[in-house]
mmCIF file of C-alpha atoms in Angstrom:
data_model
loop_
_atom_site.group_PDB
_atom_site.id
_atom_site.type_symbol
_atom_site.label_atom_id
_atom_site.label_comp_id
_atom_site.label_asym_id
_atom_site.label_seq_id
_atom_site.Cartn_x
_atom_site.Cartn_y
_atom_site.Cartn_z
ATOM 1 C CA UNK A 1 105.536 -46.328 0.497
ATOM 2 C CA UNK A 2 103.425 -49.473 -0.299
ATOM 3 C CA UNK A 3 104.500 -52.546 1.304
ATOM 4 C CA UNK A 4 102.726 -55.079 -0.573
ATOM 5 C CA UNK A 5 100.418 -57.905 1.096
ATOM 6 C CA UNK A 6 96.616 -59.051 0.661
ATOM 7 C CA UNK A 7 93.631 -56.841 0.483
ATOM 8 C CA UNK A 8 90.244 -56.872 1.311
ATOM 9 C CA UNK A 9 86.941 -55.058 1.745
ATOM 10 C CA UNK A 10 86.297 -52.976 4.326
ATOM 11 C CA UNK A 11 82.964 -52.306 5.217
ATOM 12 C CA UNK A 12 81.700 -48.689 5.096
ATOM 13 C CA UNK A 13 79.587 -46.501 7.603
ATOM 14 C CA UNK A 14 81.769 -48.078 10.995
ATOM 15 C CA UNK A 15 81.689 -45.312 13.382
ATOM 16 C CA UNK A 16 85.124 -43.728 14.841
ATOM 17 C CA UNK A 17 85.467 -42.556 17.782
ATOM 18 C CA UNK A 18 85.888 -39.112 18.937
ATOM 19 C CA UNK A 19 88.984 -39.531 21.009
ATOM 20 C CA UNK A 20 92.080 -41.761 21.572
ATOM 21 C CA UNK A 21 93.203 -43.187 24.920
ATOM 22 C CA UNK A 22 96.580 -44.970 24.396
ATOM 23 C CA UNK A 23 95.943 -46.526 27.745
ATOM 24 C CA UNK A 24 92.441 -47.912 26.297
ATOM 25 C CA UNK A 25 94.513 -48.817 23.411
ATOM 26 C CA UNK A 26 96.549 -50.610 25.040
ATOM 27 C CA UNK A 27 94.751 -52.422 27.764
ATOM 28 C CA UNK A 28 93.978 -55.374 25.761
ATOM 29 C CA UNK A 29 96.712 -56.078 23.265
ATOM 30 C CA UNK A 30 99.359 -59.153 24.609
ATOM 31 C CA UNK A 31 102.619 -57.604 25.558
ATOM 32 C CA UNK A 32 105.651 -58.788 24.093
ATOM 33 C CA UNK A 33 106.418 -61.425 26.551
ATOM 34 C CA UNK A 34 103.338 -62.643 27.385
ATOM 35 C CA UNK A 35 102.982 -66.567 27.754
ATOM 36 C CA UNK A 36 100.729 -67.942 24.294
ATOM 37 C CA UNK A 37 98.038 -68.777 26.954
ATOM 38 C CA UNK A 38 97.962 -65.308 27.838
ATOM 39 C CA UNK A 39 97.747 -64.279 24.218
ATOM 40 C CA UNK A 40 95.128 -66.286 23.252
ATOM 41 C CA UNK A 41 92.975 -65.501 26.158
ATOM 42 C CA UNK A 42 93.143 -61.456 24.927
ATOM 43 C CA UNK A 43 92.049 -62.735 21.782
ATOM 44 C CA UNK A 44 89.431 -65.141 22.698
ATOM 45 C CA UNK A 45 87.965 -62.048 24.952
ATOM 46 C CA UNK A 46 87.501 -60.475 21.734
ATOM 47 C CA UNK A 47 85.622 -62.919 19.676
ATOM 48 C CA UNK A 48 88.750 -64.018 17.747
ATOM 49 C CA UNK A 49 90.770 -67.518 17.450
ATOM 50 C CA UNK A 50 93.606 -69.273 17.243
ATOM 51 C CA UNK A 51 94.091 -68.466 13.491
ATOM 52 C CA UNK A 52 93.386 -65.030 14.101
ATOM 53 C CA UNK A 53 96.288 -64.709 16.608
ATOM 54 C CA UNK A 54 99.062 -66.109 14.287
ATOM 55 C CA UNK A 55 97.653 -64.299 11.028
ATOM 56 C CA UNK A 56 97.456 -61.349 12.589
ATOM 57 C CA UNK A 57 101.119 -61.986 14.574
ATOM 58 C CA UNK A 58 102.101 -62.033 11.138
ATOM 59 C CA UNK A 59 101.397 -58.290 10.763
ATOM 60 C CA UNK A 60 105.224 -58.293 12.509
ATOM 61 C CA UNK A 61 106.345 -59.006 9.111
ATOM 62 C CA UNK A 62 106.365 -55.301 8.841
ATOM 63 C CA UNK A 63 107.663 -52.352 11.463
ATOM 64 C CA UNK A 64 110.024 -52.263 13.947
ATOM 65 C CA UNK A 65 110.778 -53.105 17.763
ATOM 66 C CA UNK A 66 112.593 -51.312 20.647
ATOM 67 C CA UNK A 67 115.013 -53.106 22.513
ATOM 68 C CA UNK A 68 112.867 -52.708 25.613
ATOM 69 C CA UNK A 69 110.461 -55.057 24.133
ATOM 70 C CA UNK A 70 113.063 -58.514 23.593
ATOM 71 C CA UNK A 71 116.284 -57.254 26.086
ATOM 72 C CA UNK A 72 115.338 -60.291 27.894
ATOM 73 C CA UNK A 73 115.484 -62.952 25.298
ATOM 74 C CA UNK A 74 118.604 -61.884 25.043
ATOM 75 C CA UNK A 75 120.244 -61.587 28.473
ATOM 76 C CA UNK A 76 117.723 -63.460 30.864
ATOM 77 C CA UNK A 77 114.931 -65.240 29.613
ATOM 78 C CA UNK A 78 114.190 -67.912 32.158
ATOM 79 C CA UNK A 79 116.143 -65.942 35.278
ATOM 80 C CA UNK A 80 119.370 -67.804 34.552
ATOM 81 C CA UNK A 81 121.113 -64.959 33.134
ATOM 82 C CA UNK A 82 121.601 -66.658 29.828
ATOM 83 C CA UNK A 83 119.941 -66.025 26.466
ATOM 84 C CA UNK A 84 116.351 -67.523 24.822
ATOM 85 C CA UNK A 85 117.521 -71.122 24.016
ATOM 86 C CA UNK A 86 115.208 -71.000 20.785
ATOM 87 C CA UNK A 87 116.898 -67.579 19.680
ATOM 88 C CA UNK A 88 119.580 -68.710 16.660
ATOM 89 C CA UNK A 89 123.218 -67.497 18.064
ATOM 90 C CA UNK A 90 124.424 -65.274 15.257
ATOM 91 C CA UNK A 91 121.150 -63.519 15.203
ATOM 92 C CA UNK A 92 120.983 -63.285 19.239
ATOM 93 C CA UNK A 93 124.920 -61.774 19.248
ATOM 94 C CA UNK A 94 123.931 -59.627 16.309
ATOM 95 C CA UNK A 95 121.291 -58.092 18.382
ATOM 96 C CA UNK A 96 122.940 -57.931 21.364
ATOM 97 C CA UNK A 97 125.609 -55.506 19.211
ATOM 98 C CA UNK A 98 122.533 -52.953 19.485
ATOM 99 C CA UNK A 99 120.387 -54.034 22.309
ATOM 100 C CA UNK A 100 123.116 -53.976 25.134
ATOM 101 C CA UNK A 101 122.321 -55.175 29.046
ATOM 102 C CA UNK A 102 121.052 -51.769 30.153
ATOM 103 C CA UNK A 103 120.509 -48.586 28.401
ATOM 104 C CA UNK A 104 119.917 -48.518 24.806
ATOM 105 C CA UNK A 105 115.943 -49.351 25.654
ATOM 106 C CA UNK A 106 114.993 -46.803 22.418
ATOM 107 C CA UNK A 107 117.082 -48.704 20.396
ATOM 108 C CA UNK A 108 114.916 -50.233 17.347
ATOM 109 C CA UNK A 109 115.341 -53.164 15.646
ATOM 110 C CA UNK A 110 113.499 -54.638 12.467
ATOM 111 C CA UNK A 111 110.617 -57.141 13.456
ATOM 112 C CA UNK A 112 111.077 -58.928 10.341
ATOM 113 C CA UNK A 113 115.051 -59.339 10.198
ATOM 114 C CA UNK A 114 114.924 -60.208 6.239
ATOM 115 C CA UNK A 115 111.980 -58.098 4.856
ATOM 116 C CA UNK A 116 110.837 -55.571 7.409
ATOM 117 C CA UNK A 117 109.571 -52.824 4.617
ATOM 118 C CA UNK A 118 107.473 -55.637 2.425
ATOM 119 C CA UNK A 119 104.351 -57.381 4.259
ATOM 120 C CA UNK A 120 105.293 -60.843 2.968
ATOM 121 C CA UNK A 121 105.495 -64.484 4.838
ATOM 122 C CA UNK A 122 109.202 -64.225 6.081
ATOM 123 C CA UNK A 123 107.989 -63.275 9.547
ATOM 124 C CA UNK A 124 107.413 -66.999 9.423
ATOM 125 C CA UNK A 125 110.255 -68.114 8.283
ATOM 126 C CA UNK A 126 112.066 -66.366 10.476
ATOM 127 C CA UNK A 127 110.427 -67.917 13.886
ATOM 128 C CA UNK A 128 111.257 -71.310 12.048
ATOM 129 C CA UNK A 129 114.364 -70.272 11.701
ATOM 130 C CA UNK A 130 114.907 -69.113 15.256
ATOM 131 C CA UNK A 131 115.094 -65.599 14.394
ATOM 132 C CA UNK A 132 111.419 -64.639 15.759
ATOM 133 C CA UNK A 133 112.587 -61.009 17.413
ATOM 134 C CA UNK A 134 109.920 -60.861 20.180
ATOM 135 C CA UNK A 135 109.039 -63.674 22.593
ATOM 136 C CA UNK A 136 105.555 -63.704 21.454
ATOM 137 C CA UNK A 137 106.917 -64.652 18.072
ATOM 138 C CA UNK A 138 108.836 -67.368 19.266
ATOM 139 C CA UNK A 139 105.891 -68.638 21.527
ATOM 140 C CA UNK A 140 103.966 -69.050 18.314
ATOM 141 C CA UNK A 141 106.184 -72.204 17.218
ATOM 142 C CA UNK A 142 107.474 -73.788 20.556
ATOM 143 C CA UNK A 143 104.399 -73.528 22.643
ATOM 144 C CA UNK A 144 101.400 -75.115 20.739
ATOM 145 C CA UNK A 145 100.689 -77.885 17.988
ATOM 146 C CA UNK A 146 98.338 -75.776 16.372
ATOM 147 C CA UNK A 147 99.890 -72.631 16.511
ATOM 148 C CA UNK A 148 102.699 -73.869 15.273
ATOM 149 C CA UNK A 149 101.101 -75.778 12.364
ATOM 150 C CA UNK A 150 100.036 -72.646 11.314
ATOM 151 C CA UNK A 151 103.395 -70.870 11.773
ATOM 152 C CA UNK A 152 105.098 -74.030 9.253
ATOM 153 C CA UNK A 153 101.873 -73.716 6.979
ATOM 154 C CA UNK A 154 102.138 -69.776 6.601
ATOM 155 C CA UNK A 155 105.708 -70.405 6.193
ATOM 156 C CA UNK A 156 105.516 -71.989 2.847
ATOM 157 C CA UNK A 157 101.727 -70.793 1.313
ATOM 158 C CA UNK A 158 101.896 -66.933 1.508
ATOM 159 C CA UNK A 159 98.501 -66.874 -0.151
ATOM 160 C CA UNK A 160 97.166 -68.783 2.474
ATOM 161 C CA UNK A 161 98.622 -66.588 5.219
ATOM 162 C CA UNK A 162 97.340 -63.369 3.003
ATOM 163 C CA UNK A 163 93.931 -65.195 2.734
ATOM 164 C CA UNK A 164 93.866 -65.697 6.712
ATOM 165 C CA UNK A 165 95.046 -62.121 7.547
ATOM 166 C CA UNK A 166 92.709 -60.657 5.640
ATOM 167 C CA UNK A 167 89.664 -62.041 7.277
ATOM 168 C CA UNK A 168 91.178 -62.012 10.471
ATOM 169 C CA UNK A 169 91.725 -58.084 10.104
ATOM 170 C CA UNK A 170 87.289 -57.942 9.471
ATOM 171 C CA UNK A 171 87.265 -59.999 12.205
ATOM 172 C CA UNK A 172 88.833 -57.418 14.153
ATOM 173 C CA UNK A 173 87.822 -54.384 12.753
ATOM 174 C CA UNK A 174 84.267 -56.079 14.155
ATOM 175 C CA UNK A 175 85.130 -56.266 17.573
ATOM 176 C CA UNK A 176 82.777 -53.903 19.304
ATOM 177 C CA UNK A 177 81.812 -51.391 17.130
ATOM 178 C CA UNK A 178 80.126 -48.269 17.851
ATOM 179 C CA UNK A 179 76.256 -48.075 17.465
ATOM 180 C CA UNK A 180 74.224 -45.031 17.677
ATOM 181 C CA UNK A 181 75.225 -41.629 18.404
ATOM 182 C CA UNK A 182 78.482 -43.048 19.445
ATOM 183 C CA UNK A 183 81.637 -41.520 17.064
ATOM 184 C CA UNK A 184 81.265 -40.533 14.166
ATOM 185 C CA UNK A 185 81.759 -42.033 10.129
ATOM 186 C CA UNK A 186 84.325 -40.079 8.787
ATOM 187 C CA UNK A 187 84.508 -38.351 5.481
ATOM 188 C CA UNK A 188 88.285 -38.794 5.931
ATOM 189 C CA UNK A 189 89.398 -41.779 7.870
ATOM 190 C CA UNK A 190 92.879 -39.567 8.981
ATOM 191 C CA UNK A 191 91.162 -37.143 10.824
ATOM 192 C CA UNK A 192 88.106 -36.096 12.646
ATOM 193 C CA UNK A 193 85.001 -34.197 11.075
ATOM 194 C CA UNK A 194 85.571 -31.322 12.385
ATOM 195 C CA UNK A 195 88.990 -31.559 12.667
ATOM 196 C CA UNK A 196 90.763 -28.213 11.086
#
């Protein structure tokens, strides 16, 4: 299924590597309830900036959530036992409907609530609209002029926010990339050489 959304060049002959460590993975992508000075620290560690992290937030546009991930914009966000002020009310009962206090932690949820199988700039209009799923979304417009000039701008210029993903996705497929005899280039880019 194609979703839609910018393209751009890739550049050819990056080495793979040879294995995949979900921890490694994992280690330096911001969590979904990280603080935006948390986030853009991860990023800045990686050579990227501020425009990178909301362009590239905007990837949410697309794919889905578990409950796990925003239970606590939704029951206890600041310890007081009450919802994410910034979360619109229909949307936060809505997901409640799914996402109950305990249990359901499997439970997924779209991360774009009006588009979430098109790559598109609603993911934007959606924090503006208070209907950002995770906290990191939310973040984006309540915690930072900038960020949340470029939230409003991305909001209403979709070719601007396809122009800015697109180089921000080079700029990450250029952090740290193997030299050498490190990995491999693939022939296929699914699977391993030697893979059978």
């Amino acid at each position: 299924m194609q979703v839609g959304g910018p393209f751009w060049d890739v550049p050819l002959g990056r080495r793979d590597s040879l294995g995949a460590s979900i921890q490694g993975s994992n280690q330096g992508i911001p969590a979904p309830n990280n603080t935006l000075p948390t986030i853009i620290t991860k990023f800045k560690r990686l050579g990227l900036n501020v425009v990178d992290v909301v362009a590239l937030s905007g990837g949410h546009t697309i794919g889905l959530s578990r409950c796990t991930s925003f239970r606590q914009r939704l029951y206890n966000q600041s310890g007081n036992g009450l919802a994410d002020g910034t979360l619109d009310v229909s949307f936060a009962a809505q997901l409640r409907q799914g996402c109950p206090r305990s249990g359901g932690d499997d439970n997924l949820f779209p991360l774009d609530v009006v588009s979430s199988t098109k790559f598109d700039n609603y993911y934007f209009k959606n924090i503006l609209a208070g209907r950002g799923l995770l906290s990191s979304d939310e973040v984006l417009l309540t915690k930072s002029a900038e960020t949340a000039a470029l939230v409003k701008t991305y909001a209403n210029d979709v070719h601007l926010f396809f122009q800015h993903f697109a180089q921000s996705m080079v700029n990450m497929g250029n952090i740290t990339p193997l030299t050498g005899s490190q990995g491999e280039i693939r022939k296929n880019c699914r699977r391993l050489n030697n893979f059978h």
